[in-house]
PDB file of C-alpha atoms and ligand atoms in Angstrom:
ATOM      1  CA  UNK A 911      -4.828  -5.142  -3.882  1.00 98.00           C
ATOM      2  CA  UNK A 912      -1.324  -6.016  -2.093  1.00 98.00           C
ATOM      3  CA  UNK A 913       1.878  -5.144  -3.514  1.00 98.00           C
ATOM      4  CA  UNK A 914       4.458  -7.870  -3.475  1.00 98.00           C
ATOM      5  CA  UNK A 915       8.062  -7.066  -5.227  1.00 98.00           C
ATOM      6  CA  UNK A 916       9.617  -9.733  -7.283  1.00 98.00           C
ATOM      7  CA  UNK A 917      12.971  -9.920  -5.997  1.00 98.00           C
ATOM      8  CA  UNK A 918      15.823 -11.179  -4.002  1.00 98.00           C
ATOM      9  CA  UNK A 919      17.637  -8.252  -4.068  1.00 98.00           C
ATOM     10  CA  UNK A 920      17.392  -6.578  -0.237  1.00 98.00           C
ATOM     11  CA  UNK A 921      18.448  -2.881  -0.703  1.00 98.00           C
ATOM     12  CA  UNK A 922      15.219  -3.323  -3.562  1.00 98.00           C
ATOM     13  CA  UNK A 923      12.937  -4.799  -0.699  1.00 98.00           C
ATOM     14  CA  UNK A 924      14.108  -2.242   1.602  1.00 98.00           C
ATOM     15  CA  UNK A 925      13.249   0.292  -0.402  1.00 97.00           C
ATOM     16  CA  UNK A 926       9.718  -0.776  -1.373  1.00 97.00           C
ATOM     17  CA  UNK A 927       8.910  -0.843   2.474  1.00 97.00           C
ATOM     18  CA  UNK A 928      10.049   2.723   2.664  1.00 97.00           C
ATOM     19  CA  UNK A 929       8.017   3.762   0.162  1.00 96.00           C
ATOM     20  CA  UNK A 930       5.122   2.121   2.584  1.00 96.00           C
ATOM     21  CA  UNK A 931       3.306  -0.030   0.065  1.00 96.00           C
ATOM     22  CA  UNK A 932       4.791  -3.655   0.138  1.00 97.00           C
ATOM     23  CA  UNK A 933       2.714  -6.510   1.153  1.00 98.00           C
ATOM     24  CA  UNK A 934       5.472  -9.534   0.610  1.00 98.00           C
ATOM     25  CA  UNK A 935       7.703 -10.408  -1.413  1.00 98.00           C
ATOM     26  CA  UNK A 936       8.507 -13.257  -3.888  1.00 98.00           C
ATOM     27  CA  UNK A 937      11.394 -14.722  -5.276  1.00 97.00           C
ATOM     28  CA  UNK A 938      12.166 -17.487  -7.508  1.00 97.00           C
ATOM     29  CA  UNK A 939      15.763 -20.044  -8.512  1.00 97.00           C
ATOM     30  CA  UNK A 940      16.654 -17.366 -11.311  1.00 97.00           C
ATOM     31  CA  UNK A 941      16.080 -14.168  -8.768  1.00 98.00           C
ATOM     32  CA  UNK A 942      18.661 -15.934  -6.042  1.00 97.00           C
ATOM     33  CA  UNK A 943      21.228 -16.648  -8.421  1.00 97.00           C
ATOM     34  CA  UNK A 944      21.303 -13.201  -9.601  1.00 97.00           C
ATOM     35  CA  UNK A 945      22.032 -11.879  -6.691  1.00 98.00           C
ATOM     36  CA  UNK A 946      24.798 -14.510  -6.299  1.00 98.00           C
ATOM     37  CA  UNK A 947      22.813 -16.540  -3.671  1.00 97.00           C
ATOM     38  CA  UNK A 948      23.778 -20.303  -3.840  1.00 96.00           C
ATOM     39  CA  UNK A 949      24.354 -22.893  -1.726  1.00 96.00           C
ATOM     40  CA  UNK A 950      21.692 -24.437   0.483  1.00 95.00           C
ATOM     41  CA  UNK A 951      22.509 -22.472   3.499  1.00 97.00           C
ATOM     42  CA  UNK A 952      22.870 -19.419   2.131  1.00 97.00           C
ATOM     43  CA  UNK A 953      19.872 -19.710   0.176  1.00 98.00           C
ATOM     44  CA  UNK A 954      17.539 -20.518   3.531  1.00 98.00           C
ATOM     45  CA  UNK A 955      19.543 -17.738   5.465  1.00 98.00           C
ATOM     46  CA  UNK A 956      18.980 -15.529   2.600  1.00 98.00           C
ATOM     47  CA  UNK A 957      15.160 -16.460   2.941  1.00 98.00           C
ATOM     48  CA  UNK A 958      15.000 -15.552   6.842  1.00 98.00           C
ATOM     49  CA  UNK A 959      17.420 -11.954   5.509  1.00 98.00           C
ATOM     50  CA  UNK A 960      14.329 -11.426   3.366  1.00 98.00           C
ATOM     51  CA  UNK A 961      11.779 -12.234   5.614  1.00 98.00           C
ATOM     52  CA  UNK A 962      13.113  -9.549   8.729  1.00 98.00           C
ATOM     53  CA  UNK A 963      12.868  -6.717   5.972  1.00 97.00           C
ATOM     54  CA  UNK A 964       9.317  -7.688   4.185  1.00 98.00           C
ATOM     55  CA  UNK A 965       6.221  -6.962   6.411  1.00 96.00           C
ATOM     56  CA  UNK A 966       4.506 -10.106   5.103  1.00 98.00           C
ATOM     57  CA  UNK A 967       4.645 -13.266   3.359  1.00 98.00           C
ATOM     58  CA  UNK A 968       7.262 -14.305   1.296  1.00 98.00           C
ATOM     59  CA  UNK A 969       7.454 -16.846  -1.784  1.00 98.00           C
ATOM     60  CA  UNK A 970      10.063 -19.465  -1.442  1.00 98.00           C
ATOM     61  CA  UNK A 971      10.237 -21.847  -4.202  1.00 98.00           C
ATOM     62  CA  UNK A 972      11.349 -25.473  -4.432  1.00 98.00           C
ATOM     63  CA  UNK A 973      13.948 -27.004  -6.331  1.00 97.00           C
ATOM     64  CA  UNK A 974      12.405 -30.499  -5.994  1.00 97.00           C
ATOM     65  CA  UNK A 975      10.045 -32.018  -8.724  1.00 98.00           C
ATOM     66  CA  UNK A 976       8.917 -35.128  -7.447  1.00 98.00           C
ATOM     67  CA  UNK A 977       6.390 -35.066  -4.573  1.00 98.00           C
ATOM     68  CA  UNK A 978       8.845 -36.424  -1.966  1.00 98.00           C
ATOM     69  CA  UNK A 979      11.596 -33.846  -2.665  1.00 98.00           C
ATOM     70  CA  UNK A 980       8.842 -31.088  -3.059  1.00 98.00           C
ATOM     71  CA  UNK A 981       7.581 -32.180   0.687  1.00 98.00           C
ATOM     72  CA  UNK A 982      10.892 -32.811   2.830  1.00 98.00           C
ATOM     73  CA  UNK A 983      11.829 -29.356   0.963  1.00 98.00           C
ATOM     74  CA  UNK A 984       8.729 -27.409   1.396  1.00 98.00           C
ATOM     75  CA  UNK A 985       8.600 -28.337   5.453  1.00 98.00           C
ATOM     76  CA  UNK A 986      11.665 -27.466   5.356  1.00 98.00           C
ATOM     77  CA  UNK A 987      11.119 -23.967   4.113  1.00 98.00           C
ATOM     78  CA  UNK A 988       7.936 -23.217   5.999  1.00 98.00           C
ATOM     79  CA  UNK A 989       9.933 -24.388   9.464  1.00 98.00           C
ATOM     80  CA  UNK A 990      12.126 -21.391   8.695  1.00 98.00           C
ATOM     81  CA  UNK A 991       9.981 -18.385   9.839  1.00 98.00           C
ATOM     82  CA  UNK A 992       6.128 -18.160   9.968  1.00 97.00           C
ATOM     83  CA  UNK A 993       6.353 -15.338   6.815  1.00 98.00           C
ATOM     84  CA  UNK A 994       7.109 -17.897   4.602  1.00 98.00           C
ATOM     85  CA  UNK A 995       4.470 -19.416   1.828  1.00 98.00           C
ATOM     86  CA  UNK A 996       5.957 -22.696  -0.493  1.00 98.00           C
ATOM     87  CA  UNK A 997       6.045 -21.547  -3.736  1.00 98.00           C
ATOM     88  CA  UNK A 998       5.311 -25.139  -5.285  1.00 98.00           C
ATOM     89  CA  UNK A 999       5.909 -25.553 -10.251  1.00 98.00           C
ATOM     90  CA  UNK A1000       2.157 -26.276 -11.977  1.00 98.00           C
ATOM     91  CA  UNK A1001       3.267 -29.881 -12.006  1.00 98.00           C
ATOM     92  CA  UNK A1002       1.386 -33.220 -11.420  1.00 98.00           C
ATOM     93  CA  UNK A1003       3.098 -34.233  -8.055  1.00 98.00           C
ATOM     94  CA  UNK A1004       3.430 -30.621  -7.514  1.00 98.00           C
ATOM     95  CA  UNK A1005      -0.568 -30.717  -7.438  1.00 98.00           C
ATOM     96  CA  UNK A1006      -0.033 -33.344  -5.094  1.00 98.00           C
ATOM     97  CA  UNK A1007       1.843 -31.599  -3.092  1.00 98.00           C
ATOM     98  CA  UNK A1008      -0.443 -28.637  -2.691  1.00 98.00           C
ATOM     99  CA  UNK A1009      -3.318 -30.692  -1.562  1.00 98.00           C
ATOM    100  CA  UNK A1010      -0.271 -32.613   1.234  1.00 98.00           C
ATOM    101  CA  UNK A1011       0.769 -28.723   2.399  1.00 98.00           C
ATOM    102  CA  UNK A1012      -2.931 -27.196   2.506  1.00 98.00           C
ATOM    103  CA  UNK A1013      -4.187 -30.579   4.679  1.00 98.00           C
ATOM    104  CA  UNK A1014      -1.217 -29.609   6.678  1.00 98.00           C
ATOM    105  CA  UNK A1015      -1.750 -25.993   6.971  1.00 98.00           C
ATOM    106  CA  UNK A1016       1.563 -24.839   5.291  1.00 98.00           C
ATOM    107  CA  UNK A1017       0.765 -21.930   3.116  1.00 98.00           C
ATOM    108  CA  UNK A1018       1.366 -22.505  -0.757  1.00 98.00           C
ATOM    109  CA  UNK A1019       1.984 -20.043  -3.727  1.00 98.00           C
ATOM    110  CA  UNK A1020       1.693 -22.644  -7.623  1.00 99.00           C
ATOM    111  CA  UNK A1021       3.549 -20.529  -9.778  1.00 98.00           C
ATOM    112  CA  UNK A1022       4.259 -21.371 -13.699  1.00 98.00           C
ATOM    113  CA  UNK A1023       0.427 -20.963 -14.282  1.00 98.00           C
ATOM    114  CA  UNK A1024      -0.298 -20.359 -17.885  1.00 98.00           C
ATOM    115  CA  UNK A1025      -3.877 -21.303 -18.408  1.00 98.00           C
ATOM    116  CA  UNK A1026      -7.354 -21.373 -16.442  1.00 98.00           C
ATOM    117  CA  UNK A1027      -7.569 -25.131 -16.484  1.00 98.00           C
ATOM    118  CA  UNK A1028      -4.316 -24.788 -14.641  1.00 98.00           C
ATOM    119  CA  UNK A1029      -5.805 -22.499 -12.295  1.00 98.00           C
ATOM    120  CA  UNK A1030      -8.417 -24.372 -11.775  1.00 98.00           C
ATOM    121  CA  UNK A1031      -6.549 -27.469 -10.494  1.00 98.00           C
ATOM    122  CA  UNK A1032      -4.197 -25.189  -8.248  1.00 98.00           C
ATOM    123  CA  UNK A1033      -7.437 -23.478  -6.430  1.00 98.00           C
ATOM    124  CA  UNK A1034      -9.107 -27.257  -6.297  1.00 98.00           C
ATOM    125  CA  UNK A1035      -5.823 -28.683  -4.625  1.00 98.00           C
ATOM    126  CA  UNK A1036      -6.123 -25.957  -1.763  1.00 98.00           C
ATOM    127  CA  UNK A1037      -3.786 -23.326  -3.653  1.00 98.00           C
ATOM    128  CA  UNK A1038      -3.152 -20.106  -1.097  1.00 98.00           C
ATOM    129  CA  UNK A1039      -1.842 -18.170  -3.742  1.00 99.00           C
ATOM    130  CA  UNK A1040      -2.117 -18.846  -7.881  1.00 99.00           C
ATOM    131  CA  UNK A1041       0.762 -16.750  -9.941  1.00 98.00           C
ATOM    132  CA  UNK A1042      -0.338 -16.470 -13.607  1.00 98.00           C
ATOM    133  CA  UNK A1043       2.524 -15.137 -15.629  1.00 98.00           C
ATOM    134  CA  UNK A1044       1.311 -12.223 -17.427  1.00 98.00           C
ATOM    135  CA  UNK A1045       4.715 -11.040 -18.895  1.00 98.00           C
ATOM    136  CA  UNK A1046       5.725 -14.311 -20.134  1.00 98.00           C
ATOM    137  CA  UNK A1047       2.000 -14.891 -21.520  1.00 98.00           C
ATOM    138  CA  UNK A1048       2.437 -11.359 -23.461  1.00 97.00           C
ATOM    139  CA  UNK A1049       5.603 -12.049 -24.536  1.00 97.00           C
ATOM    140  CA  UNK A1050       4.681 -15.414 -26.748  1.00 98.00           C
ATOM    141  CA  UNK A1051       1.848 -13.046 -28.450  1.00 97.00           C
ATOM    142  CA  UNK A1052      -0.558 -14.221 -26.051  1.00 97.00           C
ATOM    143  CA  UNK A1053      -2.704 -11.813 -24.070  1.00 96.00           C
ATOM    144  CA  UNK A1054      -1.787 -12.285 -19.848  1.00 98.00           C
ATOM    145  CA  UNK A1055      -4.526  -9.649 -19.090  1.00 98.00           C
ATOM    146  CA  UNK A1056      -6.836 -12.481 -20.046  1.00 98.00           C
ATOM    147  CA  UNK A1057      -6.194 -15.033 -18.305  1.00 98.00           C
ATOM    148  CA  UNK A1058      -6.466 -13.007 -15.030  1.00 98.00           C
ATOM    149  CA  UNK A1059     -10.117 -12.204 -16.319  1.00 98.00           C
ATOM    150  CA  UNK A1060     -10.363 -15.999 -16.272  1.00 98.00           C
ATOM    151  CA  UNK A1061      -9.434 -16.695 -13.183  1.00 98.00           C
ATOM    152  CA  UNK A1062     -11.629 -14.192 -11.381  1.00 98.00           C
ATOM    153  CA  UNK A1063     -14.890 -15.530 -12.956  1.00 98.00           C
ATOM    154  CA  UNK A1064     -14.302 -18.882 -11.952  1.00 98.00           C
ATOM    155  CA  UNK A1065     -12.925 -18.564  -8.460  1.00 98.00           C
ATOM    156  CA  UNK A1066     -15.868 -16.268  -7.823  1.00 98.00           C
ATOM    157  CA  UNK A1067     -17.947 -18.491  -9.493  1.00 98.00           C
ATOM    158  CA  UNK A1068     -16.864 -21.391  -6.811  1.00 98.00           C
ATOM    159  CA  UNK A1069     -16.189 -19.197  -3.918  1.00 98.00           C
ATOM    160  CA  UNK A1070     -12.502 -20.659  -3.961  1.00 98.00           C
ATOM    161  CA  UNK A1071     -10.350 -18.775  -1.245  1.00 98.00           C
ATOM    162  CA  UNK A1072      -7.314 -19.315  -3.608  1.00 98.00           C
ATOM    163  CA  UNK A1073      -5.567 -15.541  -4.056  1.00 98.00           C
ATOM    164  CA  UNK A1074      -4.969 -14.694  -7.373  1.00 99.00           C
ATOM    165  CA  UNK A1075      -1.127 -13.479  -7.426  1.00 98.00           C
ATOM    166  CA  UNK A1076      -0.462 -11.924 -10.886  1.00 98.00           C
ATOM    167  CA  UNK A1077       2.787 -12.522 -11.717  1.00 98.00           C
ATOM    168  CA  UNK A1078       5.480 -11.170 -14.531  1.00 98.00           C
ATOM    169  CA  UNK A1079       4.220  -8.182 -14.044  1.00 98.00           C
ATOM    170  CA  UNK A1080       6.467  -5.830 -15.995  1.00 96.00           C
ATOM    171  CA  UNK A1081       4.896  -2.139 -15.879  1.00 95.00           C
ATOM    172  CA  UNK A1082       2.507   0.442 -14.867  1.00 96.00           C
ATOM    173  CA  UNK A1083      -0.202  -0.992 -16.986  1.00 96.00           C
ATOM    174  CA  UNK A1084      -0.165  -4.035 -15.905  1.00 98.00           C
ATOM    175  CA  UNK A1085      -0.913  -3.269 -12.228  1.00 98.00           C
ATOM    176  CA  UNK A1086      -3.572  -0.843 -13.197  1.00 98.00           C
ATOM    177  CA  UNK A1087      -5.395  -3.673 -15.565  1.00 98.00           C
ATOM    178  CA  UNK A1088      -5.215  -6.435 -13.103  1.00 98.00           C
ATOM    179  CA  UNK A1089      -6.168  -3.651  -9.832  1.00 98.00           C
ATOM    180  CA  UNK A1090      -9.345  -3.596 -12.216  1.00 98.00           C
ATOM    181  CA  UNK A1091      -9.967  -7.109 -12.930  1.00 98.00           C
ATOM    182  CA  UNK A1092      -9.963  -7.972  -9.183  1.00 98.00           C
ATOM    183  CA  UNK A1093      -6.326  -9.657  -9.172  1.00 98.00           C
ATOM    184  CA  UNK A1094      -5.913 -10.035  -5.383  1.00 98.00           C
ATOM    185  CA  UNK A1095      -2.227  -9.368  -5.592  1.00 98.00           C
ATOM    186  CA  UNK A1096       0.769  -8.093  -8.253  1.00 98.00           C
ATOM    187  CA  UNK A1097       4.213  -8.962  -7.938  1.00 98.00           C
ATOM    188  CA  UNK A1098       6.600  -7.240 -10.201  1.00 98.00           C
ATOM    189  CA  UNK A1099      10.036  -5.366  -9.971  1.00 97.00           C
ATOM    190  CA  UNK A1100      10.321  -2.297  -8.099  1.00 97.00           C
ATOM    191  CA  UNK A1101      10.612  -0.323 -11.164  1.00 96.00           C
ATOM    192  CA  UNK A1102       6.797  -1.665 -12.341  1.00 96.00           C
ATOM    193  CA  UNK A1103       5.243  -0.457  -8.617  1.00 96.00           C
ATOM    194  CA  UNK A1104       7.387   3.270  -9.228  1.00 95.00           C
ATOM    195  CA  UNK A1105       5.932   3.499 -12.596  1.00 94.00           C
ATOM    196  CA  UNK A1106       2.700   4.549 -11.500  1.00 96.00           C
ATOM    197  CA  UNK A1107       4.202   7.236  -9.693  1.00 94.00           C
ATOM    198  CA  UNK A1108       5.204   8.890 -12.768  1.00 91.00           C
ATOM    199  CA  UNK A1109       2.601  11.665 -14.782  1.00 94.00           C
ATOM    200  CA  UNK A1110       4.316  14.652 -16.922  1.00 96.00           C
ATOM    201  CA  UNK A1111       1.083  16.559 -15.801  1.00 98.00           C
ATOM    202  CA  UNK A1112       2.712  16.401 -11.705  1.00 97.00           C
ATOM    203  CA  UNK A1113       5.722  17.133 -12.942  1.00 97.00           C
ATOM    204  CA  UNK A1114       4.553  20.282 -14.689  1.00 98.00           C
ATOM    205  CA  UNK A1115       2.155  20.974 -11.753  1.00 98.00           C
ATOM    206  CA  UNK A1116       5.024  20.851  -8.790  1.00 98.00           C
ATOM    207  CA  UNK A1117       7.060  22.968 -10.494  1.00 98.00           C
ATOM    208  CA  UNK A1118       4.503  25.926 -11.414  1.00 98.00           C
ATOM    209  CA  UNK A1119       2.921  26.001  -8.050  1.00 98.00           C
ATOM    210  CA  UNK A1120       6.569  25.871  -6.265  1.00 98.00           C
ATOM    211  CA  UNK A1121       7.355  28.886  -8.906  1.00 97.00           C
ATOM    212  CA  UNK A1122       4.706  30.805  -7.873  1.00 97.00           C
ATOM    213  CA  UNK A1123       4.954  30.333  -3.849  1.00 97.00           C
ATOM    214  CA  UNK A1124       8.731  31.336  -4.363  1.00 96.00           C
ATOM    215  CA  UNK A1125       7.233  34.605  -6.608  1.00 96.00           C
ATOM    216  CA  UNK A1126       4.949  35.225  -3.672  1.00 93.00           C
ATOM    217  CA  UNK A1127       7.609  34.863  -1.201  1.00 95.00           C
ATOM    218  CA  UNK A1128      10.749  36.284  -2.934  1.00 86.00           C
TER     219      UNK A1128
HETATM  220  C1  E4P B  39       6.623 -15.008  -9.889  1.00 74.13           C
HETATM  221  O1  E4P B  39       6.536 -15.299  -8.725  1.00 74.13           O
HETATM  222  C2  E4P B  39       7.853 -15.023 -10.669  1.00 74.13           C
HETATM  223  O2  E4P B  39       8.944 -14.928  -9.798  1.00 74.13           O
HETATM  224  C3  E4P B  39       7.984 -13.859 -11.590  1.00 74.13           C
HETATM  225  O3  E4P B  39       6.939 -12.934 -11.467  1.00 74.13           O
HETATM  226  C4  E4P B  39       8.437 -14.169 -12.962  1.00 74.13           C
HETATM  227  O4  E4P B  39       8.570 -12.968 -13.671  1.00 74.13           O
HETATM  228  P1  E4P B  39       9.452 -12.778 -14.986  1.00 74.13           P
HETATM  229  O5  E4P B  39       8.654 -13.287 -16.133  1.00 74.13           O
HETATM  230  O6  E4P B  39       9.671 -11.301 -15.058  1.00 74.13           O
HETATM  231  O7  E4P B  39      10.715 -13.572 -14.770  1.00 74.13           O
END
């Protein structure tokens, strides 16, 4: 399973590749304006800042919502470093324009998928990447986990190549559930991939055996 971090913060993606388990990295509008990124230039230089840091790909999304704006900004975006992967809304000319950038070879990522007949129609339009929205899905009472178990049977079921990218990922047990349904990747904060660090029992553990060595070697 690869570890992406959901962020556009760089000390935050700097730190994830010290820790030595990020895949890539994606980002999204509401990430780059909290970190106070606007403008078009600084939001493509910001892209190429994030890329030198991440060892792999890296979501960039568009702005456009028509096909034509979704295209001229999506070449755009994938002409800026070979890490990059067009992060493209679950929309109908943004199906279109998944099925323009996979006949072209640019990389995609659909993100704002909410159902399996969403899904679906992302893998069939040549999808790289799929990003359900757990978090969101949980937080309307609906259950995310789900739809992640949805997605696997039928892309297995076809053979699609599609990644699923689980997405809204908000804590430790939603990276263990979706490790376990076959989610090819989770994207979350950095605080959701240092949660499963944490066990009382290591805690505990650490400090008796460092106790005794220092007993042992007063
Ligand atoms: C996915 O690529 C999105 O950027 C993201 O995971 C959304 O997460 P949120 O629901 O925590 O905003």
């Amino acid at each position: 399973m690869k570890f992406f971090i959901d962020t556009a913060n760089l000390d935050q993606i700097r730190e994830a590749e010290e820790l030595g388990v990020l895949d890539g990295v994606t980002t999204n509008p509401s990430l780059m304006a909290k970190e106070g990124i606007t403008g078009k230039n600084n939001i493509l230089k910001h892209y190429v800042d994030i890329c030198a840091i991440t060892p792999g790909d890296v979501s960039a999304e568009v702005i456009g919502t028509t096909f034509d704006q979704m295209v001229r900004e999506g070449e755009e975006l994938a002409e800026l470093h070979d890490q990059i992967v067009v992060k493209v809304p679950m929309i109908r000319d943004g199906v279109k324009a998944l099925r323009y950038f996979s006949q072209k070879g640019i990389r995609t990522n659909c993100t704002l998928v909410f159902s399996p007949g969403q899904a679906l129609l992302a893998a069939k339009a040549g999808a790289t990447y799929v990003s359900p929205f757990i978090g969101r899905l949980d937080d309307i009472s609906s259950d995310g986990l789900s739809l992640i178990a949805e997605m696997r049977e039928i892309y297995d079921n076809y053979a699609f190549e599609t990644q699923i990218l689980a997405a809204s990922v908000r804590h430790a047990m939603h990276i263990i559930e979706c490790a376990k349904l076959g989610a090819d990747v989770m994207t979350g904060p950095l605080s959701s991939i240092e949660s499963l660090l944490k066990h009382p029992l290591t805690d505990i553990g650490l400090e008796k055996f460092l106790a005794d060595y220092k007993k042992g070697n007063a």
